[in-house]
Coordinates of C-alpha atoms and ligand atoms in Angstrom, one line a residue:
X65 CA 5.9 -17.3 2.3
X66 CA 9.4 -16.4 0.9
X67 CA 8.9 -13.1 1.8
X68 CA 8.8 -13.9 5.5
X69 CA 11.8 -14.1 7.5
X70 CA 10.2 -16.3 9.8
X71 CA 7.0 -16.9 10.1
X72 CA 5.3 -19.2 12.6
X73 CA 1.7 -20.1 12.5
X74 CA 0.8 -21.4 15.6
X75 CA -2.0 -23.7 14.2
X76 CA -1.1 -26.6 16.3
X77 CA -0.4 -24.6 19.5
X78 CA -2.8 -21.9 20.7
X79 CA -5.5 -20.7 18.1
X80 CA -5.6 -21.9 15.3
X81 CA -5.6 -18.6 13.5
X82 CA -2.8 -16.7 15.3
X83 CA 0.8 -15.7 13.5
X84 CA 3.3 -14.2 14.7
X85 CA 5.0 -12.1 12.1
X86 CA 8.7 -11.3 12.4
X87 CA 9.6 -8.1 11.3
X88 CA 6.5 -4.7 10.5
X89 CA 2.9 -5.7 9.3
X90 CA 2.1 -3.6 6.6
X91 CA -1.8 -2.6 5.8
X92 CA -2.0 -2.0 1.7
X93 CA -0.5 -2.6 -1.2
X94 CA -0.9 0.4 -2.7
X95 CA 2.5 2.4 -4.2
X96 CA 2.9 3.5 0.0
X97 CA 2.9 -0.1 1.0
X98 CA 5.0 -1.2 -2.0
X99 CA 7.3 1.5 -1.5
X100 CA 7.9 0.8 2.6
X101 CA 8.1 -3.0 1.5
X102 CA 11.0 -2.3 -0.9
X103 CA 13.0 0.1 1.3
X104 CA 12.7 -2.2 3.8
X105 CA 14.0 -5.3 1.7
X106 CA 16.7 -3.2 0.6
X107 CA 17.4 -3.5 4.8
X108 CA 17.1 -6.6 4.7
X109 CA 14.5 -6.3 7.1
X110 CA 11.9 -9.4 6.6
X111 CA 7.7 -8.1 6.6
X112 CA 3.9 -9.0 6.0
X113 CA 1.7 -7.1 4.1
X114 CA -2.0 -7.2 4.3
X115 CA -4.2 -6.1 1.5
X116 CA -8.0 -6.1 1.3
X117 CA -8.7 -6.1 -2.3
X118 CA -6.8 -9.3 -4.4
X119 CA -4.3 -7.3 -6.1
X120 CA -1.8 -5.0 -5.4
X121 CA -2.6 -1.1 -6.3
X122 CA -5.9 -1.8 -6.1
X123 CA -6.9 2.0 -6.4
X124 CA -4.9 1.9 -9.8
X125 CA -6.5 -1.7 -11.3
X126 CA -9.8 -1.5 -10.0
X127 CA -11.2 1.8 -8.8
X128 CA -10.5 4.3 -11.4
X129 CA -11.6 5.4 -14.8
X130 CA -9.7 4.1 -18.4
X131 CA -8.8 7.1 -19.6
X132 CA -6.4 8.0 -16.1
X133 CA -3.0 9.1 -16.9
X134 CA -0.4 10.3 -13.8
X135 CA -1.4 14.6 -13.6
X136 CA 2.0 15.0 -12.2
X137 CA 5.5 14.1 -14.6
X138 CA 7.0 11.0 -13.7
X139 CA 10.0 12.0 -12.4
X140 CA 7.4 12.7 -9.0
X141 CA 5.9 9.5 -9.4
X142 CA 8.4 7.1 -9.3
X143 CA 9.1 5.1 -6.0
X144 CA 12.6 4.4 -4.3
X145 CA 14.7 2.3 -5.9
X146 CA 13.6 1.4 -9.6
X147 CA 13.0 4.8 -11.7
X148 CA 10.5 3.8 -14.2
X149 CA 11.2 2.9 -17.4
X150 CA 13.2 5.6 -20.1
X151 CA 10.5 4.7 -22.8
X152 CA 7.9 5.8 -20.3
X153 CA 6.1 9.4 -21.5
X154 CA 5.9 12.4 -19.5
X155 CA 2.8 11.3 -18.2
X156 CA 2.7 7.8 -17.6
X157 CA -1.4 6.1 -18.6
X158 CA -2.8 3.9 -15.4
X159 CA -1.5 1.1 -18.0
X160 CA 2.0 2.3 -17.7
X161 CA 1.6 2.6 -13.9
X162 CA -0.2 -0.6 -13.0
X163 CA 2.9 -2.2 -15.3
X164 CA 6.0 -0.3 -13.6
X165 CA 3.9 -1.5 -10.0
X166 CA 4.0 -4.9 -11.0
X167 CA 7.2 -5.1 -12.0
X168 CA 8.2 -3.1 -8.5
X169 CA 6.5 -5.9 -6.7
X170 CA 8.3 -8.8 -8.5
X171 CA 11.6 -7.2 -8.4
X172 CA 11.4 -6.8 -4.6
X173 CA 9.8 -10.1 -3.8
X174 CA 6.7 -8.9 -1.7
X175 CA 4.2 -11.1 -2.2
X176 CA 1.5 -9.3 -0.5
X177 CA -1.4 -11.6 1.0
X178 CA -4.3 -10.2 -0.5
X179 CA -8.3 -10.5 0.3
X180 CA -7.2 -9.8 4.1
X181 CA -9.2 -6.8 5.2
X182 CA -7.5 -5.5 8.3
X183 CA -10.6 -5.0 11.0
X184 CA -9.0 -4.4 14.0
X185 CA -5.4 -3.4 15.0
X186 CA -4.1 -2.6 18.6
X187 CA -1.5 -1.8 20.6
X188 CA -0.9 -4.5 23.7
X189 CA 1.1 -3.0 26.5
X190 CA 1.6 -5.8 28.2
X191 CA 3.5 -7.3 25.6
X192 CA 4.4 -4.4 23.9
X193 CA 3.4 -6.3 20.7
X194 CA 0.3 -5.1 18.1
X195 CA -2.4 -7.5 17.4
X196 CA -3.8 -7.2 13.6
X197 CA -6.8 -8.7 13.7
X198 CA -8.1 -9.4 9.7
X199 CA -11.3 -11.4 7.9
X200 CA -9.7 -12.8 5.3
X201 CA -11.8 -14.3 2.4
X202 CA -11.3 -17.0 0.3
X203 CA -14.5 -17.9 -2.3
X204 CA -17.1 -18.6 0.6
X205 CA -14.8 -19.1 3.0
X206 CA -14.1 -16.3 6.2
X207 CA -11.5 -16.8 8.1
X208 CA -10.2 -14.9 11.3
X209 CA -7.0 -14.6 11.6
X210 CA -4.8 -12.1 14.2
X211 CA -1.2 -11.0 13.1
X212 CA 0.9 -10.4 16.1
X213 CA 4.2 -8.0 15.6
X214 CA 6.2 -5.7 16.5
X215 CA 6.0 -2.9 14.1
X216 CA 2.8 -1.3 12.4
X217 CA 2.8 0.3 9.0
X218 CA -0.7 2.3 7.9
X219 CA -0.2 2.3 4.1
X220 CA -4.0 2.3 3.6
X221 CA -3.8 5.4 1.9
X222 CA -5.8 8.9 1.8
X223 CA -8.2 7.7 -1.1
X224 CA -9.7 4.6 1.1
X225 CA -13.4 5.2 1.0
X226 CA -15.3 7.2 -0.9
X227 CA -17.2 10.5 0.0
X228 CA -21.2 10.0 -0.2
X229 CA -23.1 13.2 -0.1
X230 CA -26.3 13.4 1.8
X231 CA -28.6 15.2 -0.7
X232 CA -32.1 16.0 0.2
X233 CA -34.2 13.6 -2.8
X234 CA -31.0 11.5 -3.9
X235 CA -31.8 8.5 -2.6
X236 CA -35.7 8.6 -4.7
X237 CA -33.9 9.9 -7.9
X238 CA -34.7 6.9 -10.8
X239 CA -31.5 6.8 -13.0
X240 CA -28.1 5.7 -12.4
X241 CA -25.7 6.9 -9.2
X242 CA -22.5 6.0 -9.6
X243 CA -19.6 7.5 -7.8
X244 CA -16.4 8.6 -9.7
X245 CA -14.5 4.9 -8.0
X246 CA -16.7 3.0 -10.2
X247 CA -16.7 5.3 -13.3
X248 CA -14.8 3.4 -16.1
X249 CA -16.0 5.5 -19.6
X250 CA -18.5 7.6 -20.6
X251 CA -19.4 5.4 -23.3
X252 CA -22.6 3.9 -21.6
X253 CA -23.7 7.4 -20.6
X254 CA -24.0 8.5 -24.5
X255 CA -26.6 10.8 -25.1
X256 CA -27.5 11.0 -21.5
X257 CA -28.0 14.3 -19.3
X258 CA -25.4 13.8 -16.3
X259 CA -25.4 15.1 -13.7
X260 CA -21.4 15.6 -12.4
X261 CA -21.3 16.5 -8.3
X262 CA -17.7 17.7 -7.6
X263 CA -15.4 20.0 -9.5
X264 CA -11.9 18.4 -8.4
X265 CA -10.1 16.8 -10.4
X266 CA -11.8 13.5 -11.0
X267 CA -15.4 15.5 -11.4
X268 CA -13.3 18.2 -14.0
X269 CA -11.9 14.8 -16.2
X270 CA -14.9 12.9 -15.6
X271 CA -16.6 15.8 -17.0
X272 CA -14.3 16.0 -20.3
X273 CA -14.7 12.5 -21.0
X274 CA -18.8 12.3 -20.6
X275 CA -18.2 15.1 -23.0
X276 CA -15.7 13.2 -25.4
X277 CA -18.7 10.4 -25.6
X278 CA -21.4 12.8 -26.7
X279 CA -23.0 12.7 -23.4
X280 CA -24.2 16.0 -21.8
X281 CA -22.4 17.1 -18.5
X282 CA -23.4 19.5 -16.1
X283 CA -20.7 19.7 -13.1
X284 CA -21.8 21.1 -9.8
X285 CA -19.5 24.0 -8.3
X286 CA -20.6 24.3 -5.1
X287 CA -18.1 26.6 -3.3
X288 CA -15.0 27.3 -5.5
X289 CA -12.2 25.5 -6.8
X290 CA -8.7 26.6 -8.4
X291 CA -7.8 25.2 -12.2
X292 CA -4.5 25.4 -13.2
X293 CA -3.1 24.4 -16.9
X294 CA -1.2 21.5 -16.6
X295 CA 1.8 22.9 -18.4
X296 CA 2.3 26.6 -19.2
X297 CA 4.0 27.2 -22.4
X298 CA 5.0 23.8 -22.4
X299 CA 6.3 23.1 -19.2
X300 CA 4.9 21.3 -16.8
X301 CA 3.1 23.6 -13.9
X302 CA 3.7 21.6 -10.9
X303 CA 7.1 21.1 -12.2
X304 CA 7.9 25.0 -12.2
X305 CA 5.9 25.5 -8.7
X306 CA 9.2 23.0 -7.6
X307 CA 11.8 24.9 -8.8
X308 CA 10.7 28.4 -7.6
X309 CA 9.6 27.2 -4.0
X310 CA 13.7 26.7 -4.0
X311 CA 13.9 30.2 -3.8
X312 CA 10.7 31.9 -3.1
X313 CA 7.8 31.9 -0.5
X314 CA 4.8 29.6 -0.7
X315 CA 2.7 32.7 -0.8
X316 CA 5.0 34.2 -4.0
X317 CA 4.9 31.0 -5.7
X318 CA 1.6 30.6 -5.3
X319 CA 0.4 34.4 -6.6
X320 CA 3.1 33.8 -9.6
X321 CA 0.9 30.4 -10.8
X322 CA -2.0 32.6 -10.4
X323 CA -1.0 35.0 -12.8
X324 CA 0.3 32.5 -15.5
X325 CA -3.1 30.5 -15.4
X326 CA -4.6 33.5 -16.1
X327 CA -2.5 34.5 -18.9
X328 CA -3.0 30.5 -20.5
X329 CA -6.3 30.2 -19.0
X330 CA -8.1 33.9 -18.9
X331 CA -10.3 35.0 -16.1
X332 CA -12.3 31.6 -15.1
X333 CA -14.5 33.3 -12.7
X334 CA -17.0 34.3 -15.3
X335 CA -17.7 30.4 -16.5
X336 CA -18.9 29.9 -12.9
X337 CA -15.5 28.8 -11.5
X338 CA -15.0 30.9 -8.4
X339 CA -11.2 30.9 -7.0
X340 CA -10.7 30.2 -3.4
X341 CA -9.4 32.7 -1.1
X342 CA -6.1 30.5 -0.3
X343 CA -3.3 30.1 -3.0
X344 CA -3.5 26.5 -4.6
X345 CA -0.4 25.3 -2.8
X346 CA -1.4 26.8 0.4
X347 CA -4.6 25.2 0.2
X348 CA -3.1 22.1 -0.9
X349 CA -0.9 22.2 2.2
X350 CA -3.4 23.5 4.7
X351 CA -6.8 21.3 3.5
X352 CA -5.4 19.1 1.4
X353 CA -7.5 20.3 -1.6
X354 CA -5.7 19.7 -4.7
X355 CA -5.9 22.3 -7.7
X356 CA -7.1 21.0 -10.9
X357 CA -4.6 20.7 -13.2
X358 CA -6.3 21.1 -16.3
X359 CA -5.9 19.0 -19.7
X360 CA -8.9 19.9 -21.5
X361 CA -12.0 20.0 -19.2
X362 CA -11.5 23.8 -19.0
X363 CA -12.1 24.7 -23.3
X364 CA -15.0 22.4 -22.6
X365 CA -16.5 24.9 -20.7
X366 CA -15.8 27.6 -22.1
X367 CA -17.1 26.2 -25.4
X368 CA -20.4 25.8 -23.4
X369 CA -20.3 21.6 -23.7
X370 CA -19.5 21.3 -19.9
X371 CA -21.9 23.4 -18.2
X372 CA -21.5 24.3 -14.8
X373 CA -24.1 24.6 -12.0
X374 CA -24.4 25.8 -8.8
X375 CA -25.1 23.8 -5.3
X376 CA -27.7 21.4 -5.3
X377 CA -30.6 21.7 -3.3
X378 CA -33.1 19.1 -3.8
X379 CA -33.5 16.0 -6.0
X380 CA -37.4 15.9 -7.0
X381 CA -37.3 12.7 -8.7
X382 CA -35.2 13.0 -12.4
X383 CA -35.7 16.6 -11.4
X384 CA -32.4 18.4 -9.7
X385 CA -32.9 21.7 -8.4
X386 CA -30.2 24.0 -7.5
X387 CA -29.3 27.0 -4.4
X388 CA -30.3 29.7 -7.6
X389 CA -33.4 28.1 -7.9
X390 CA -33.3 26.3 -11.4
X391 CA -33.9 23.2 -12.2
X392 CA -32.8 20.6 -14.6
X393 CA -33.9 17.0 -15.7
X394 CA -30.9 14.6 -15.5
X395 CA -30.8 10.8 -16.2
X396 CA -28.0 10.0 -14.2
X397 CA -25.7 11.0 -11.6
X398 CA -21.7 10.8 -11.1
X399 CA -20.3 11.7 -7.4
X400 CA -17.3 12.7 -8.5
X401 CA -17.4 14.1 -4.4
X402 CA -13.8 12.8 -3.4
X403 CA -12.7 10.1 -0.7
X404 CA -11.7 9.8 3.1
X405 CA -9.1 7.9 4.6
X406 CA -10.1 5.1 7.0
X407 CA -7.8 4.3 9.5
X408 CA -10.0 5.5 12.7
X409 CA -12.7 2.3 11.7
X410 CA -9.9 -0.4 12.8
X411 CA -7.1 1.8 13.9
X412 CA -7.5 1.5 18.2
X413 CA -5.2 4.7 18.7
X414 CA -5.6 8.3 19.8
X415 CA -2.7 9.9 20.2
X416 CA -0.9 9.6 16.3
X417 CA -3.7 9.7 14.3
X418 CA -6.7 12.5 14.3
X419 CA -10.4 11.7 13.8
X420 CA -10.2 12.5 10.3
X421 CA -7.6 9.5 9.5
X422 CA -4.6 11.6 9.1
X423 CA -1.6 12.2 11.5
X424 CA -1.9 14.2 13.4
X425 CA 1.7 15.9 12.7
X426 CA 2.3 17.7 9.2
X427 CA 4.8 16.6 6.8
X428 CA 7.3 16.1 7.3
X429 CA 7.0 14.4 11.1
X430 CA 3.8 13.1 10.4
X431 CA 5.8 9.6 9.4
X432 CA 6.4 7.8 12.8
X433 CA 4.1 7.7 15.9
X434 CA 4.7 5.5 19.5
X435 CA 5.3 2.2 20.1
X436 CA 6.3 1.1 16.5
X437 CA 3.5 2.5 14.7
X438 CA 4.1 4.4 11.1
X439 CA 2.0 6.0 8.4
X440 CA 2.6 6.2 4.8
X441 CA 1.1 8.0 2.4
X442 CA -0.6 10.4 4.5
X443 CA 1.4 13.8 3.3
X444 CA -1.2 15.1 0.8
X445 CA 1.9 15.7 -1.5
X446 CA 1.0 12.4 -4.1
X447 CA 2.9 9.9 -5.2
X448 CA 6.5 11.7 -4.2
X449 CA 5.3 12.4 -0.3
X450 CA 4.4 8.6 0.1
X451 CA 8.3 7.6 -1.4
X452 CA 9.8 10.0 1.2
X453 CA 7.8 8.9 4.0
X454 CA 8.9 5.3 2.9
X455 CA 12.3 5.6 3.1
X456 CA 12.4 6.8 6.5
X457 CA 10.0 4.6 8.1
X458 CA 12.8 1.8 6.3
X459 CA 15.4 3.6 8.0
X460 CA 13.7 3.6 11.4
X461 CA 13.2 0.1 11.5
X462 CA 16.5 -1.0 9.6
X463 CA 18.6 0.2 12.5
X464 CA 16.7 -1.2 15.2
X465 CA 16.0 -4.9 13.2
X466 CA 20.2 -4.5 12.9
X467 CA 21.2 -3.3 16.6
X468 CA 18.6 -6.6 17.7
X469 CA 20.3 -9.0 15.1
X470 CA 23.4 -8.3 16.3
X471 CA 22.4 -8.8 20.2
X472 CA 20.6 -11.6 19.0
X473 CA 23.6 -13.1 17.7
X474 CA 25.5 -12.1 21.0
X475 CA 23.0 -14.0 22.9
X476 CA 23.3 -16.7 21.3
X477 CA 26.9 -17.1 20.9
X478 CA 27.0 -16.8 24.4
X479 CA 24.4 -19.4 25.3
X480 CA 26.2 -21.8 22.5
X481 CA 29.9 -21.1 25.0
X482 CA 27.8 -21.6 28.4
X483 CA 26.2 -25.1 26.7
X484 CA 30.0 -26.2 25.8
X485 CA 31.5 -25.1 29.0
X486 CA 29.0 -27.6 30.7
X487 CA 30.3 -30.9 28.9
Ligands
FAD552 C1 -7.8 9.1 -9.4 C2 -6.5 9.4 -8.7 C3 -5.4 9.8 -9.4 C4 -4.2 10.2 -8.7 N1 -3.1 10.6 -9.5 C5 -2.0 10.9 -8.8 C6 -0.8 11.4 -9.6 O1 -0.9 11.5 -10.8 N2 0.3 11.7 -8.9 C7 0.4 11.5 -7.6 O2 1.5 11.8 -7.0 N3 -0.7 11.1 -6.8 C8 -1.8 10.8 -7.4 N4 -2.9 10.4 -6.7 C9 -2.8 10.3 -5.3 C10 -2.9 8.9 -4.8 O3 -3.1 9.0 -3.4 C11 -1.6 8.1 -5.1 O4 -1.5 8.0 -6.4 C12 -1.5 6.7 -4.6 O5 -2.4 5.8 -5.1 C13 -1.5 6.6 -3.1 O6 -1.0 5.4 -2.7 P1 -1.3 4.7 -1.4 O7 -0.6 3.3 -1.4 O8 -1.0 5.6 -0.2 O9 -2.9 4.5 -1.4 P2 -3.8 3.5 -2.3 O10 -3.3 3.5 -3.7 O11 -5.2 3.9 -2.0 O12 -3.5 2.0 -1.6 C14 -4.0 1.7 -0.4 C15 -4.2 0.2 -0.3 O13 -4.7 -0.2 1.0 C16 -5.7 -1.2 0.9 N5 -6.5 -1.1 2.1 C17 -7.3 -0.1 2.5 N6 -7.9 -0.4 3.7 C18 -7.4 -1.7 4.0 C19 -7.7 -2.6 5.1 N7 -8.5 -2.2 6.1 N8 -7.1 -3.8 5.1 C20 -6.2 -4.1 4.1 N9 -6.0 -3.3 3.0 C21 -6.6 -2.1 3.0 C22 -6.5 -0.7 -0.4 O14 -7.2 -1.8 -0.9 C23 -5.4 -0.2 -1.3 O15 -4.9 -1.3 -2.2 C24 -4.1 10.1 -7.3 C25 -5.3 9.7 -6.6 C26 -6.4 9.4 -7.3 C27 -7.7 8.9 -6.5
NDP553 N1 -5.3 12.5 -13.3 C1 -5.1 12.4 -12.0 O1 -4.0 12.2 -11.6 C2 -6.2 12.6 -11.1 C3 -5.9 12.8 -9.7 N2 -6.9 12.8 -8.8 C4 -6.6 13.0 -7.4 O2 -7.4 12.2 -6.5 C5 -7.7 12.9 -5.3 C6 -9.2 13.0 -5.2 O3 -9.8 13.9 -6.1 P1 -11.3 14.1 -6.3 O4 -12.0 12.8 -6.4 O5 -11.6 15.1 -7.4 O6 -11.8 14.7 -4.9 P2 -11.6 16.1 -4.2 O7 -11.8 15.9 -2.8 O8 -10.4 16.8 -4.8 O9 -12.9 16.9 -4.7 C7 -14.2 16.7 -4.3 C8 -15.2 17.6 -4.9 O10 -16.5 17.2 -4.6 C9 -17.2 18.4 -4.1 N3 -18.3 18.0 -3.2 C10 -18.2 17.2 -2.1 N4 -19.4 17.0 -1.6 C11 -20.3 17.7 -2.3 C12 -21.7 18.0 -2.3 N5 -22.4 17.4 -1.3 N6 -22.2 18.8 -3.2 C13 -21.4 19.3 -4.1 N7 -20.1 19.2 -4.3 C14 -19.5 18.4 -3.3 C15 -16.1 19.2 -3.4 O11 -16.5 20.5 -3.3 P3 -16.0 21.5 -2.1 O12 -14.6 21.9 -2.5 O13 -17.0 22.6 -2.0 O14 -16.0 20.6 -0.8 C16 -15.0 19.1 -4.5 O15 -15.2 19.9 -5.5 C17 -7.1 14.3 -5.5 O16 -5.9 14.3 -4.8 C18 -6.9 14.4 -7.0 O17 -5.8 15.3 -7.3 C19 -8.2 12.7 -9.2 C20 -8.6 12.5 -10.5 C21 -7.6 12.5 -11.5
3IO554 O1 -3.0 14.1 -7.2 C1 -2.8 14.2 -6.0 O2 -3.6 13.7 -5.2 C2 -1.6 14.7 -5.5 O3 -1.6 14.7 -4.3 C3 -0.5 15.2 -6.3 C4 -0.1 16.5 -5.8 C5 0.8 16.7 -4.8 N1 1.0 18.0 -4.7 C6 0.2 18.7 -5.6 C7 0.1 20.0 -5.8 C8 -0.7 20.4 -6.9 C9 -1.3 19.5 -7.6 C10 -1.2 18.1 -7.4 C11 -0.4 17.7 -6.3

């Protein structure tokens, strides 16, 4: 384990599956656990990190669709430390980003150890150490092991689990149900009805590339749901909603994007896209619901090749019918319906974390809780939130891990003087 400072397995001593981990136990590899791992190199502060899947960015590689690119520019994207690369476009493919992760990883040594599913982690008071309990799997093999350190870093991310709807008929429907995780192309939905539930921005792209393979896409609108171009007149939207929070309100900025999606965009309302009451950043920053940023779903459906449908009220076999009473056959469905975070099914703590897996503290103090416990990647601002949280959770533990080196180094200097003095 060269990425371990220390690390003692006490195989011959106690159990035979307990390891004691000096330095913070990270859980993920995502870009958050990446990102903390780095900083904290950089500190010279030795960690573990636990990942589930068998791969790092696991999100990226395995559980999203080809035709992904970064919605944001990649100057928001980029983690501490290693900008990507200049040859890199605007908006970096999943390609690109799996890439510059991989290269992240090698160029900070962390060597993640992967297929450990973190089940359990607690606080002990009596030692005042956590106990990260994981099944870790290896072909047929399960094995139990328990981590035992000082620090705790949650990099398990917002998008850990996905969102399954309870719809009245869904589970008798005959075609195929896939949810927008396991959605790679539309190329095996060609010439199919489908049936898209969710209009964020996975149902919105998902949408656009059903249509893009000649299959027919009908994307459920429920409640409402703000689109914004991804650039206006060539400049990147979320790029211009930075530079005028510098100097105006939320609630300013917010009213000004409104205005310019309507001028690139026209009044959506009347394609069955209702606007919510909120502001997209407000809403973004109160509910965590992010705007679509458009890059083509939107002429889809105005050209009448994405339709758009109301709330669904019943499945009757291939048969969906919706709140406004019609009905429409459909041969298969996508749950494009979003994901959850899922911290409280092995997190044992109250008091940092609320039920929904989320700090309970906004961003910006929503970073560090009691006891040596952190979060990352829990901001709802992307990519760039989870780099800033990083670096001060880094920070945090750097000064400690240096202000104990040093005693360390005391204590033993000392000891090594008392042992002479006795010859
Ligand atoms: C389709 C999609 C596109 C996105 N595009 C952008 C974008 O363009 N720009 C942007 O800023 N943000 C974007 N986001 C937001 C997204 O949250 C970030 O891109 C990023 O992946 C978050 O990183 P993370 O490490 O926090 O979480 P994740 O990438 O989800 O990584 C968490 C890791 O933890 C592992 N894990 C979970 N539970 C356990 C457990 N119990 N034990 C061990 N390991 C566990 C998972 O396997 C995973 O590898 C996008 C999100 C999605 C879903
Ligand atoms: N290119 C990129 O970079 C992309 C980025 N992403 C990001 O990934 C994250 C997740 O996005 P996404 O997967 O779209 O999830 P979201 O949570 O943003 O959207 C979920 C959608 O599903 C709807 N929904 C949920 N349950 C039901 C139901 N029972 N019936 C009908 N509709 C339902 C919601 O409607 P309601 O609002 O009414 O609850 C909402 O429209 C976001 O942060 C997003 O920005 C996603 C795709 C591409
Ligand atoms: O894609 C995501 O999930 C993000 O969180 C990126 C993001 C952070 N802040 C935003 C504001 C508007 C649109 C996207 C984002």
């Amino acid at each position: 384990m060269e990425n371990l400072f220390r690390l003692v397995d006490h195989e011959d001593f106690f159990s035979r599956r307990c390891i004691w981990v000096n330095g913070p136990v990270i859980v993920g590899a995502g870009p958050s656990g990446l990102a903390t791992a780095a900083c904290l190199r950089e500190q010279g502060v030795p960690f573990m990190v636990l990942e589930r899947a068998d791969c790092i960015a696991s999100l990226w590689q395995k559980r999203t669709y080809d035709r992904l690119k970064l919605h944001l520019p990649k100057q928001f994207c980029q983690l501490p430390k290693l900008p990507f690369p200049e040859d890199f476009p605007e908006y970096p493919t999943k390609k690109q980003f799996i890439e510059y992760l991989e290269s992240y990883a090698r160029q900070f040594k962390i060597n993640p150890r992967f297929n450990e599913c973190v089940q359990s982690a607690r606080y002990d008071e009596t030692s005042g150490l956590w106990r990260v309990k994981t099944v870790s799997t290896s072909g047929s093999t399960r094995t139990e092991v328990e981590y035992i350190c000082k620090w705790l870093v949650v990099a398990t991310g917002e998008n850990a689990e996905c969102v399954m709807p309870e719809i009245e008929g869904l589970s008798e429907f005959k075609g195929e149900i896939i949810h927008a995780y396991h959605y790679k192309s539309g190329e095996s939905f060609r010439g199919k009805n489908v049936l898209v539930v969710g209009c964020g921005n996975s149902g919105m792209e998902l949408s656009l590339d059903l249509s893009n393979h000649n299959a027919s896409p009908s994307m459920v609108v429920r409640s409402s749901v703000h689109v914004l171009p991804r650039e206006v007149f060539g400049k990147s939207t979320f790029e211009l909603a930075v530079l005028l929070l510098q100097w105006l309100p939320l609630w300013l900025v917010d009213k000004l994007l409104l205005i310019l999606a309507w001028l690139v965009l026209g009044n959506i309302e009347k394609y069955g896209l209702k606007r919510p009451s909120k502001g997209p950043l407000e809403l973004k920053n109160t509910q965590g619901k992010t705007p679509v940023l458009d890059i083509g779903a939107f002429e889809k459906i105005r050209s009448g090749d994405i339709n758009v449908v109301p709330g669904i009220k019943k499945f009757n076999n291939n048969e969906v019918e919706f709140v406004n009473g019609k009905k429409l056959d459909v041969d298969a469905v996508v749950l494009a319906t979003g994901y959850r975070s899922n911290v409280p099914s092995w997190l044992q703590e109250g008091e940092f974390f609320s039920k929904n897996g989320f700090p309970k503290r906004p961003f910006p103090h929503g970073w560090k809780g009691n006891c040596g416990l952190y979060a990352v990647g829990f901001t709802r601002r992307g990519l760039s939130g989870a780099s800033s949280d990083a670096v001060k959770i880094a920070q945090d533990i750097g000064n400690v891990w240096k202000q104990e080196t040093k005693q360390r180094k005391q204590r033993t200097t000392a000891c090594h003087r008392r042992c002479i003095s006795q010859f």
